[in-house]
Structures are given as structure tokens and as C-alpha cells.
Amino acid sequence: QASTEAMYLAAREKGLAIIGFSEHSPRPQGYGYPSDYQEKLRAGFPLYVEEVRRLAQSGPSDGVSVLLGIEVDYIPGQEAYAKALLQAQDFDYAIGGLHFQQTWGFDFSAEDWSALPEDERFAIYARYYADLSAMCQSGLFHIAAHPDLIKLFSVESFHRWLDTEQAPLLVKNALTAMKDNGMAMEISSAGLRKPCKEIYPCRRVMSTAAALHLPVSF
């Protein structure tokens, strides 16, 4: 895996004027996956910050602006943890991402989803968008990451849920909260190499964002 310096040099060689680094943050205790790299991340996170700050100092001489960013797991009830994390460093931007329903990391295992009946999946999608609205209203973040990650292991069910009467309003409420709180919505191609085989967000969510004139980031 490339170091921060290697990525910086690659960006400079491509003539990019700005490069932002946005490592995932450590999570609160009790929120993890069956196999995880949290201990390594906790130990290495200060080094990441130090490396990016050092690159930011040398960047202007190369004509490159280096931004120190972070992606933080938004977990309802753990807002104080996220706020303390974000206040500990002078981050240039913060990305909020949803990966958990309570202590369940929903993007870890297809087996977790295969056992769920569709009505339970629908309930999970609804909670996800309620949590997304809360995340955007928290005032902690500048960007909302992968705003339909919940479809990862159940994309066909997710699209059937989007056809329900409830779903469009929940999605619109979340995206409206993004716009009202000055946030941008992330568009990510990562889903193309994941089981859903689809960009985050899907076309229907993107259409709602376009109708709202919601700013986006790539």
C-alpha cells in the first residue's frame, strides 16, 4: 500500500493543485468488526496526522496544497466521541460515514444479510436514512460519504425498498439535511468493485440530489 508521501508525489506528477488525505478515524470501544484493524489504526493515526502536516509544509514550494482530512464513523449516541476526535486536530475537512446500526457493522458480511427477511431489510434501510439525517444535522461534518452504502449486500432488496411509498421521503429528508447544513454528498465508484456492483449513490438517489441542487464531491 502506498504511503502518504508516495500518494503526494503521484499527485504532484499528475499536476494536481490540491490533494486531500482522509484516513478513517479510530472508533469508540465496542464498535468493531469480527476482524478489524482498529488497534493498528489507533496506534498509527498520530503518525498519519504528522506525515500529512509535514507534506502540507513542503507542498507550497511544489505548487501543491495539501489538506488534512478525516472520515469519521457517525454512530448515534456517540456524538461526543466524534466531536472530541474532530476537535483534537485542526482538520481541513471532515467526512461523516455510516457503517453501523447500533454495534452491528452492517458492511462486513453478506451472511449477516442473507438470513434477514425482506421486511427486516426494509426496516434497516429506513433506520439508515434516519441516521443519515441525524448525522447531517449534527453539524460535525462537511461531506456525507457513500450515502447508500446500506445496499452493499442486498442491492436488489434496496431497489425494491426505493419503490415503497416511505423510501423517497426518507431519502429526500436526508439529502435535504445535507444541503441545509452546508454539506456535500460524496459520489464514490468503490461500489463497482463491491458485491452491489453499483456506484454510491445509485441513480435514483443521485436524481433526488440533483433536484435539490445538492453539492457533490468525488
Rosetta silent file (secondary structure, phi, psi, omega in degrees, C-alpha in Angstrom):
SEQUENCE: QASTEAMYLAAREKGLAIIGFSEHSPRPQGYGYPSDYQEKLRAGFPLYVEEVRRLAQSGPSDGVSVLLGIEVDYIPGQEAYAKALLQAQDFDYAIGGLHFQQTWGFDFSAEDWSALPEDERFAIYARYYADLSAMCQSGLFHIAAHPDLIKLFSVESFHRWLDTEQAPLLVKNALTAMKDNGMAMEISSAGLRKPCKEIYPCRRVMSTAAALHLPVSF
SCORE:     score description
SCORE:     0.000 S_00000001
   1 L     0.000  143.450 -175.456    0.000    0.000    0.000 S_00000001
   2 L   -73.564  145.462  174.559    1.209    3.481   -0.879 S_00000001
   3 L   -79.850  168.394  175.786    2.469    5.857    1.798 S_00000001
   4 H   -60.143  -38.978  179.994    1.149    9.398    2.164 S_00000001
   5 H   -65.531  -41.710  179.405    4.364   10.656    0.568 S_00000001
   6 H   -62.175  -40.781  178.235    4.025    8.302   -2.415 S_00000001
   7 H   -66.831  -38.869  177.545    0.453    9.481   -2.984 S_00000001
   8 H   -61.925  -46.317 -179.362    1.568   13.100   -2.683 S_00000001
   9 H   -63.182  -39.132  178.443    4.348   12.594   -5.239 S_00000001
  10 H   -63.976  -41.144  178.790    1.951   10.872   -7.634 S_00000001
  11 H   -64.831  -41.799  179.235   -0.495   13.771   -7.338 S_00000001
  12 H   -62.895  -42.184  179.919    2.277   16.295   -7.937 S_00000001
  13 H   -64.692  -29.200  177.532    3.472   14.418  -11.013 S_00000001
  14 L   -81.876   -3.856  178.233   -0.089   14.491  -12.373 S_00000001
  15 L    81.640   19.250  178.590   -0.157   18.251  -11.936 S_00000001
  16 L   -72.452  137.193 -179.209   -2.839   18.324   -9.238 S_00000001
  17 L   -87.064  -23.556 -177.876   -3.001   21.617   -7.382 S_00000001
  18 E  -136.281  136.018  171.650   -4.783   20.207   -4.330 S_00000001
  19 E  -134.917  131.176  179.150   -4.627   16.821   -2.633 S_00000001
  20 E  -114.402  134.602  175.792   -6.649   15.864    0.423 S_00000001
  21 E  -103.742  134.099 -175.977   -5.916   12.922    2.711 S_00000001
  22 E  -142.427   68.392  176.748   -8.873   11.458    4.591 S_00000001
  23 E   -62.989  148.756  171.899   -7.965    8.366    6.603 S_00000001
  24 E   -64.997  147.129  178.888  -10.719    6.663    8.573 S_00000001
  25 L   -88.150  159.971  167.791  -10.679    7.544   12.245 S_00000001
  26 L   -61.835  152.044  179.864  -10.452    5.131   15.159 S_00000001
  27 L  -105.053  163.486  175.514  -13.885    4.153   16.511 S_00000001
  28 L   -63.015  154.761  175.454  -15.188    4.043   20.093 S_00000001
  29 L   -59.000  140.879  178.732  -14.627    0.843   22.037 S_00000001
  30 L    95.427   -6.656  178.762  -17.363   -1.723   21.402 S_00000001
  31 L  -118.588  101.364 -176.823  -17.841   -0.799   17.754 S_00000001
  32 L  -158.981  178.585  178.642  -15.902   -3.127   15.520 S_00000001
  33 L  -108.050  162.412  178.303  -15.986   -5.986   13.047 S_00000001
  34 L   -54.202  -35.781  169.195  -15.188   -9.677   13.658 S_00000001
  35 L  -126.360  131.163 -167.588  -11.819   -8.971   12.025 S_00000001
  36 L  -149.581  163.747  178.379  -10.629   -5.387   12.262 S_00000001
  37 L  -118.264   24.673 -173.964   -7.574   -3.131   12.124 S_00000001
  38 H   -61.572  -41.960 -178.518   -8.647   -0.744   14.868 S_00000001
  39 H   -63.733  -41.478  177.032   -5.677   -1.291   17.175 S_00000001
  40 H   -63.617  -40.389  179.958   -3.253   -0.667   14.325 S_00000001
  41 H   -66.217  -43.810  178.415   -5.219    2.424   13.322 S_00000001
  42 H   -59.091  -41.056 -178.946   -5.259    3.819   16.858 S_00000001
  43 H   -70.339  -36.058 -173.315   -1.505    3.344   17.098 S_00000001
  44 H   -93.481  -11.288 -174.199   -0.790    4.782   13.654 S_00000001
  45 H   -61.229  -43.498  177.434   -3.255    7.658   13.478 S_00000001
  46 H   -59.536  -34.431  177.848   -0.954   10.251   15.111 S_00000001
  47 H   -66.461  -40.713  176.544    1.744    9.298   12.582 S_00000001
  48 H   -56.954  -48.279 -179.673   -0.724    9.832    9.726 S_00000001
  49 H   -60.681  -43.597 -179.380   -1.505   13.340   11.016 S_00000001
  50 H   -62.973  -43.382 -178.937    2.196   14.114   11.405 S_00000001
  51 H   -63.809  -44.451 -178.244    3.028   12.909    7.880 S_00000001
  52 H   -67.140  -39.451  178.007    0.240   14.933    6.245 S_00000001
  53 H   -63.165  -38.521  178.370    1.189   18.067    8.185 S_00000001
  54 H   -64.828  -41.876  177.211    4.788   17.673    7.056 S_00000001
  55 H   -64.964  -35.622  179.163    3.666   17.354    3.429 S_00000001
  56 H   -63.630  -32.240  178.922    1.458   20.423    3.857 S_00000001
  57 H   -72.258  -35.491 -178.404    4.532   22.442    4.841 S_00000001
  58 H   -87.886  -17.016 -175.125    6.530   21.358    1.785 S_00000001
  59 H   -57.940  -46.111 -177.014    3.588   21.493   -0.630 S_00000001
  60 H   -55.805  -34.235  178.950    3.588   25.240   -1.440 S_00000001
  61 H   -68.142  -21.114  176.943    7.130   25.056   -2.839 S_00000001
  62 H   -97.890    0.431 -177.158    5.835   22.391   -5.243 S_00000001
  63 L    76.305   23.667 -177.639    2.688   24.336   -6.072 S_00000001
  64 L  -121.949  131.216  172.547    0.513   21.815   -4.238 S_00000001
  65 E   -94.940  126.917 -179.482   -1.945   22.489   -1.408 S_00000001
  66 E  -108.310  126.397 -178.458   -2.209   19.544    0.992 S_00000001
  67 E  -109.624  136.491  176.609   -5.363   19.175    3.073 S_00000001
  68 E   -95.198  112.012 -179.913   -5.649   17.142    6.245 S_00000001
  69 E  -119.594  178.202 -178.791   -8.978   15.338    6.265 S_00000001
  70 E  -157.357  143.907  168.504  -10.629   12.529    8.155 S_00000001
  71 E  -109.196  124.317 -175.549  -13.557   10.147    7.719 S_00000001
  72 E  -114.146  134.613  172.250  -15.393    9.572   10.986 S_00000001
  73 E   -69.743  120.781  172.148  -17.971    6.881   11.730 S_00000001
  74 L   -86.979  120.458 -179.748  -21.155    8.598   12.793 S_00000001
  75 L  -126.581  115.045  178.827  -22.764    6.437   15.492 S_00000001
  76 L   -52.953  132.079 -177.139  -25.962    7.695   17.160 S_00000001
  77 L    93.128  -11.914 -179.855  -25.267    8.187   20.842 S_00000001
  78 L  -116.125   27.210 -178.218  -21.529    8.579   20.255 S_00000001
  79 H   -62.732  -34.532 -179.578  -21.568   12.164   19.014 S_00000001
  80 H   -63.917  -37.467  177.137  -19.361   13.335   21.901 S_00000001
  81 H   -62.584  -47.417 -179.620  -16.669   10.877   20.834 S_00000001
  82 H   -62.870  -41.718 -179.308  -16.785   12.149   17.244 S_00000001
  83 H   -63.433  -43.717  179.166  -16.752   15.784   18.362 S_00000001
  84 H   -63.571  -39.460  179.245  -13.724   15.245   20.611 S_00000001
  85 H   -62.556  -44.180 -177.542  -11.912   13.450   17.802 S_00000001
  86 H   -71.500  -29.556 -179.723  -12.556   16.275   15.363 S_00000001
  87 H   -82.967  -12.686 -177.122  -11.543   18.953   17.875 S_00000001
  88 L   -71.928  -23.703  179.513   -8.275   17.189   18.728 S_00000001
  89 L  -134.148  158.236  178.860   -6.714   18.274   15.427 S_00000001
  90 L   -89.046   75.205 -178.541   -7.176   21.204   13.077 S_00000001
  91 L   -72.806  143.154  177.166   -8.681   19.187   10.222 S_00000001
  92 L   -77.200  -30.877  176.551   -9.316   20.958    6.938 S_00000001
  93 E  -157.119  155.256 -178.505  -12.397   18.852    6.257 S_00000001
  94 E  -131.211  131.384  177.480  -14.343   16.019    7.840 S_00000001
  95 E  -104.725  130.359  175.576  -16.281   13.247    6.121 S_00000001
  96 E  -101.230  133.614  179.850  -19.085   11.538    8.012 S_00000001
  97 E  -134.420  144.397  176.301  -19.872    7.931    7.195 S_00000001
  98 L  -103.172  123.104  176.191  -22.413    5.387    8.397 S_00000001
  99 L  -131.788   -4.792 -173.333  -21.169    1.824    8.838 S_00000001
 100 E  -129.690  142.236  164.579  -23.014    0.727   11.971 S_00000001
 101 E  -114.128  107.197 -168.144  -26.539    0.022   13.137 S_00000001
 102 L    55.383 -124.293 -178.556  -26.041    0.106   16.900 S_00000001
 103 L   -96.355    6.522 -179.138  -22.962   -2.160   17.367 S_00000001
 104 E   -89.597  116.952  173.182  -23.516   -4.105   14.129 S_00000001
 105 E   -79.358   97.632 -167.784  -21.071   -3.281   11.336 S_00000001
 106 L   -74.535   -9.701 -178.008  -23.534   -3.835    8.516 S_00000001
 107 L  -103.884   24.654 -177.097  -20.967   -3.661    5.699 S_00000001
 108 L   -98.625  -44.056 -167.448  -18.853   -6.613    6.863 S_00000001
 109 L  -134.952  127.990  173.553  -20.630   -9.841    5.963 S_00000001
 110 H   -65.457  -30.026 -179.126  -23.029  -10.988    3.245 S_00000001
 111 H   -63.152  -36.200  177.885  -24.029  -13.832    5.567 S_00000001
 112 H   -57.288  -39.298 -175.617  -25.499  -11.351    8.045 S_00000001
 113 H   -81.351  -33.016 -175.743  -27.851  -10.120    5.335 S_00000001
 114 H   -63.003  -25.043 -178.776  -28.729  -13.459    3.753 S_00000001
 115 L   -85.085   -5.697 -173.843  -30.541  -14.516    6.931 S_00000001
 116 L   -92.902  130.345  172.299  -32.763  -11.422    7.017 S_00000001
 117 L   -67.492  159.213 -172.321  -36.307  -11.423    5.602 S_00000001
 118 H   -65.400  -33.846  179.195  -37.037   -8.546    3.272 S_00000001
 119 H   -64.813  -32.120  176.234  -39.315   -6.678    5.682 S_00000001
 120 H   -72.166  -37.328  174.437  -36.463   -6.569    8.191 S_00000001
 121 H   -60.347  -43.419  179.693  -34.103   -5.318    5.500 S_00000001
 122 H   -59.282  -40.951  179.219  -36.605   -2.583    4.691 S_00000001
 123 H   -64.229  -36.677  178.813  -36.667   -1.547    8.353 S_00000001
 124 H   -67.348  -42.392  177.663  -32.862   -1.371    8.379 S_00000001
 125 H   -59.919  -41.957 -179.474  -32.821    0.836    5.271 S_00000001
 126 H   -63.183  -42.723  178.254  -35.322    3.172    6.933 S_00000001
 127 H   -65.071  -37.858  179.370  -33.187    3.427   10.091 S_00000001
 128 H   -57.854  -45.933 -178.152  -30.101    4.046    7.956 S_00000001
 129 H   -74.579  -27.851  171.510  -31.671    7.105    6.331 S_00000001
 130 H   -65.432  -41.582  177.447  -32.963    8.365    9.669 S_00000001
 131 H   -65.890  -37.308  178.981  -29.395    8.059   10.981 S_00000001
 132 H   -63.422  -41.308  176.172  -28.083    9.820    7.873 S_00000001
 133 H   -60.555  -44.874  179.737  -30.426   12.738    8.564 S_00000001
 134 H   -63.197  -39.991  178.533  -29.219   12.888   12.169 S_00000001
 135 H   -59.570  -44.922 -177.985  -25.602   12.783   11.030 S_00000001
 136 H   -68.824  -31.760  179.851  -26.147   15.726    8.711 S_00000001
 137 H   -79.828   -9.322 -177.653  -27.972   17.704   11.400 S_00000001
 138 L   -70.085  -22.642 -178.719  -25.136   17.148   13.889 S_00000001
 139 L    75.354   13.126 -175.215  -23.061   19.932   12.354 S_00000001
 140 L   -90.655  -21.024 -166.307  -19.896   17.842   12.656 S_00000001
 141 L  -126.585  158.318  176.698  -19.110   17.126    9.007 S_00000001
 142 L  -100.041  -27.903 -174.198  -18.525   18.756    5.639 S_00000001
 143 E  -134.898  141.415  174.142  -19.180   15.717    3.428 S_00000001
 144 E  -102.618  119.407 -175.869  -21.509   12.714    3.680 S_00000001
 145 L   -78.316  151.015  171.180  -19.776    9.544    2.499 S_00000001
 146 L    21.586   75.614 -166.211  -21.299    6.826    0.270 S_00000001
 147 L   -75.607   10.225  167.682  -24.936    7.751    1.010 S_00000001
 148 L  -140.002   36.898  178.993  -26.423    4.354    0.133 S_00000001
 149 H   -56.715  -25.434 -177.682  -23.737    2.025    1.480 S_00000001
 150 H   -58.837  -19.311 -179.051  -26.516    0.087    3.197 S_00000001
 151 H   -79.696   -5.042 -167.174  -27.287   -1.602   -0.172 S_00000001
 152 L   -46.130  -50.148 -175.450  -23.878   -3.321   -0.254 S_00000001
 153 L  -107.108   10.040 -176.476  -25.042   -6.896    0.346 S_00000001
 154 L  -151.062   46.374 -170.023  -28.722   -6.551   -0.598 S_00000001
 155 H   -62.165  -35.214  179.903  -28.884   -4.280   -3.618 S_00000001
 156 H   -68.151  -42.068  175.548  -31.983   -5.891   -5.175 S_00000001
 157 H   -62.472  -39.615 -178.906  -33.932   -5.550   -1.917 S_00000001
 158 H   -60.616  -43.396 -179.978  -32.709   -1.969   -1.614 S_00000001
 159 H   -68.959  -32.211  173.936  -34.109   -1.047   -5.013 S_00000001
 160 H   -67.144  -36.307  176.482  -37.434   -2.672   -4.142 S_00000001
 161 H   -63.642  -38.911  178.916  -37.432   -0.584   -0.950 S_00000001
 162 H   -61.108  -22.337  178.281  -36.893    2.554   -3.025 S_00000001
 163 L   -81.002   -9.504 -178.421  -40.178    1.685   -4.782 S_00000001
 164 L   -75.779  164.032 -179.204  -42.121    1.848   -1.500 S_00000001
 165 L   -66.588  -34.418 -174.017  -44.142    4.881   -0.500 S_00000001
 166 L   -74.234  -38.135 -166.156  -41.947    5.583    2.539 S_00000001
 167 H   -61.383  -48.826 -176.288  -38.496    5.435    0.959 S_00000001
 168 H   -57.387  -36.350 -179.913  -38.379    8.519   -1.327 S_00000001
 169 H   -69.238  -40.902  178.756  -39.345   10.825    1.548 S_00000001
 170 H   -63.495  -41.978  178.342  -36.708    9.344    3.899 S_00000001
 171 H   -64.684  -46.205 -179.106  -34.033    9.701    1.223 S_00000001
 172 H   -63.150  -39.641  178.319  -35.104   13.247    0.393 S_00000001
 173 H   -59.930  -41.601 -179.369  -35.152   14.214    4.078 S_00000001
 174 H   -66.765  -43.982 -179.022  -31.561   13.002    4.490 S_00000001
 175 H   -69.995  -33.879  175.832  -30.334   14.800    1.378 S_00000001
 176 H   -65.116  -39.069  177.047  -32.205   17.969    2.356 S_00000001
 177 H   -62.182  -37.430  175.369  -30.473   17.836    5.757 S_00000001
 178 H   -58.442  -52.247 -176.069  -27.144   17.675    3.913 S_00000001
 179 H   -64.707  -43.721 -176.744  -27.935   20.769    1.890 S_00000001
 180 H   -64.390  -24.171 -179.309  -29.461   22.709    4.780 S_00000001
 181 L  -104.176   18.557  172.258  -26.320   22.118    6.852 S_00000001
 182 L    71.037   25.030 -177.642  -23.900   23.168    4.124 S_00000001
 183 L   -97.447  163.251  170.947  -22.651   19.669    3.326 S_00000001
 184 E  -110.525  155.091  176.922  -21.707   17.958    0.077 S_00000001
 185 E  -101.351  130.172  179.203  -22.659   14.418   -0.910 S_00000001
 186 E   -76.997  136.171  168.183  -19.871   12.048   -1.857 S_00000001
 187 L  -108.332  122.887 -173.952  -20.044   10.175   -5.152 S_00000001
 188 E  -128.425  132.677  177.177  -17.887    7.057   -4.934 S_00000001
 189 H   -84.634   -0.604 -175.184  -17.013    4.462   -7.555 S_00000001
 190 H   -57.377  -31.912 -178.604  -15.986    1.968   -4.838 S_00000001
 191 H   -61.346  -22.541 -179.280  -19.306    0.157   -5.147 S_00000001
 192 H   -65.244  -25.911  178.614  -18.364   -1.033   -8.626 S_00000001
 193 H  -102.331    9.524  179.570  -15.827   -3.444   -7.104 S_00000001
 194 L  -105.907  171.246 -178.146  -18.163   -4.451   -4.274 S_00000001
 195 L   -57.559  -27.394  179.953  -20.990   -7.025   -4.275 S_00000001
 196 L   -72.202  -21.354  178.352  -23.583   -4.358   -5.177 S_00000001
 197 L    53.456   42.376 -173.370  -21.707   -3.627   -8.456 S_00000001
 198 L  -152.415  139.743  177.289  -23.061   -0.102   -8.389 S_00000001
 199 L   -61.615  148.450  169.125  -21.718    3.386   -7.739 S_00000001
 200 E   -95.126  125.022   -6.374  -22.602    5.077   -4.434 S_00000001
 201 L   -88.624  169.854  179.423  -25.193    6.544   -4.633 S_00000001
 202 L   -70.312  170.299 -175.368  -27.427    4.817   -7.166 S_00000001
 203 H   -56.650  -39.591 -175.860  -29.112    6.735   -9.980 S_00000001
 204 H   -69.701  -39.705  175.953  -32.367    7.284   -8.073 S_00000001
 205 H   -67.423  -39.297  178.848  -30.659    8.784   -5.037 S_00000001
 206 H   -63.230  -37.495  178.421  -28.479   10.857   -7.365 S_00000001
 207 H   -63.450  -39.792  176.744  -31.593   12.143   -9.147 S_00000001
 208 H   -63.942  -41.795  177.863  -33.025   13.332   -5.834 S_00000001
 209 H   -62.483  -41.283 -179.631  -29.740   15.075   -5.048 S_00000001
 210 H   -64.099  -40.146  179.405  -29.744   16.744   -8.469 S_00000001
 211 H   -64.167  -29.272  178.623  -33.294   18.015   -7.970 S_00000001
 212 L   -86.836   -3.673 -174.041  -32.160   19.582   -4.683 S_00000001
 213 L    54.249   43.792 -178.982  -29.050   21.090   -6.329 S_00000001
 214 L   -76.958  128.644  175.747  -27.023   19.386   -3.639 S_00000001
 215 L   -61.062  147.608  179.623  -23.256   19.970   -3.916 S_00000001
 216 E  -126.513  158.251  171.046  -21.257   16.806   -4.568 S_00000001
 217 E  -128.775  154.748 -178.743  -17.693   15.636   -4.069 S_00000001
 218 L  -115.102    0.000    0.000  -15.880   12.852   -5.877 S_00000001
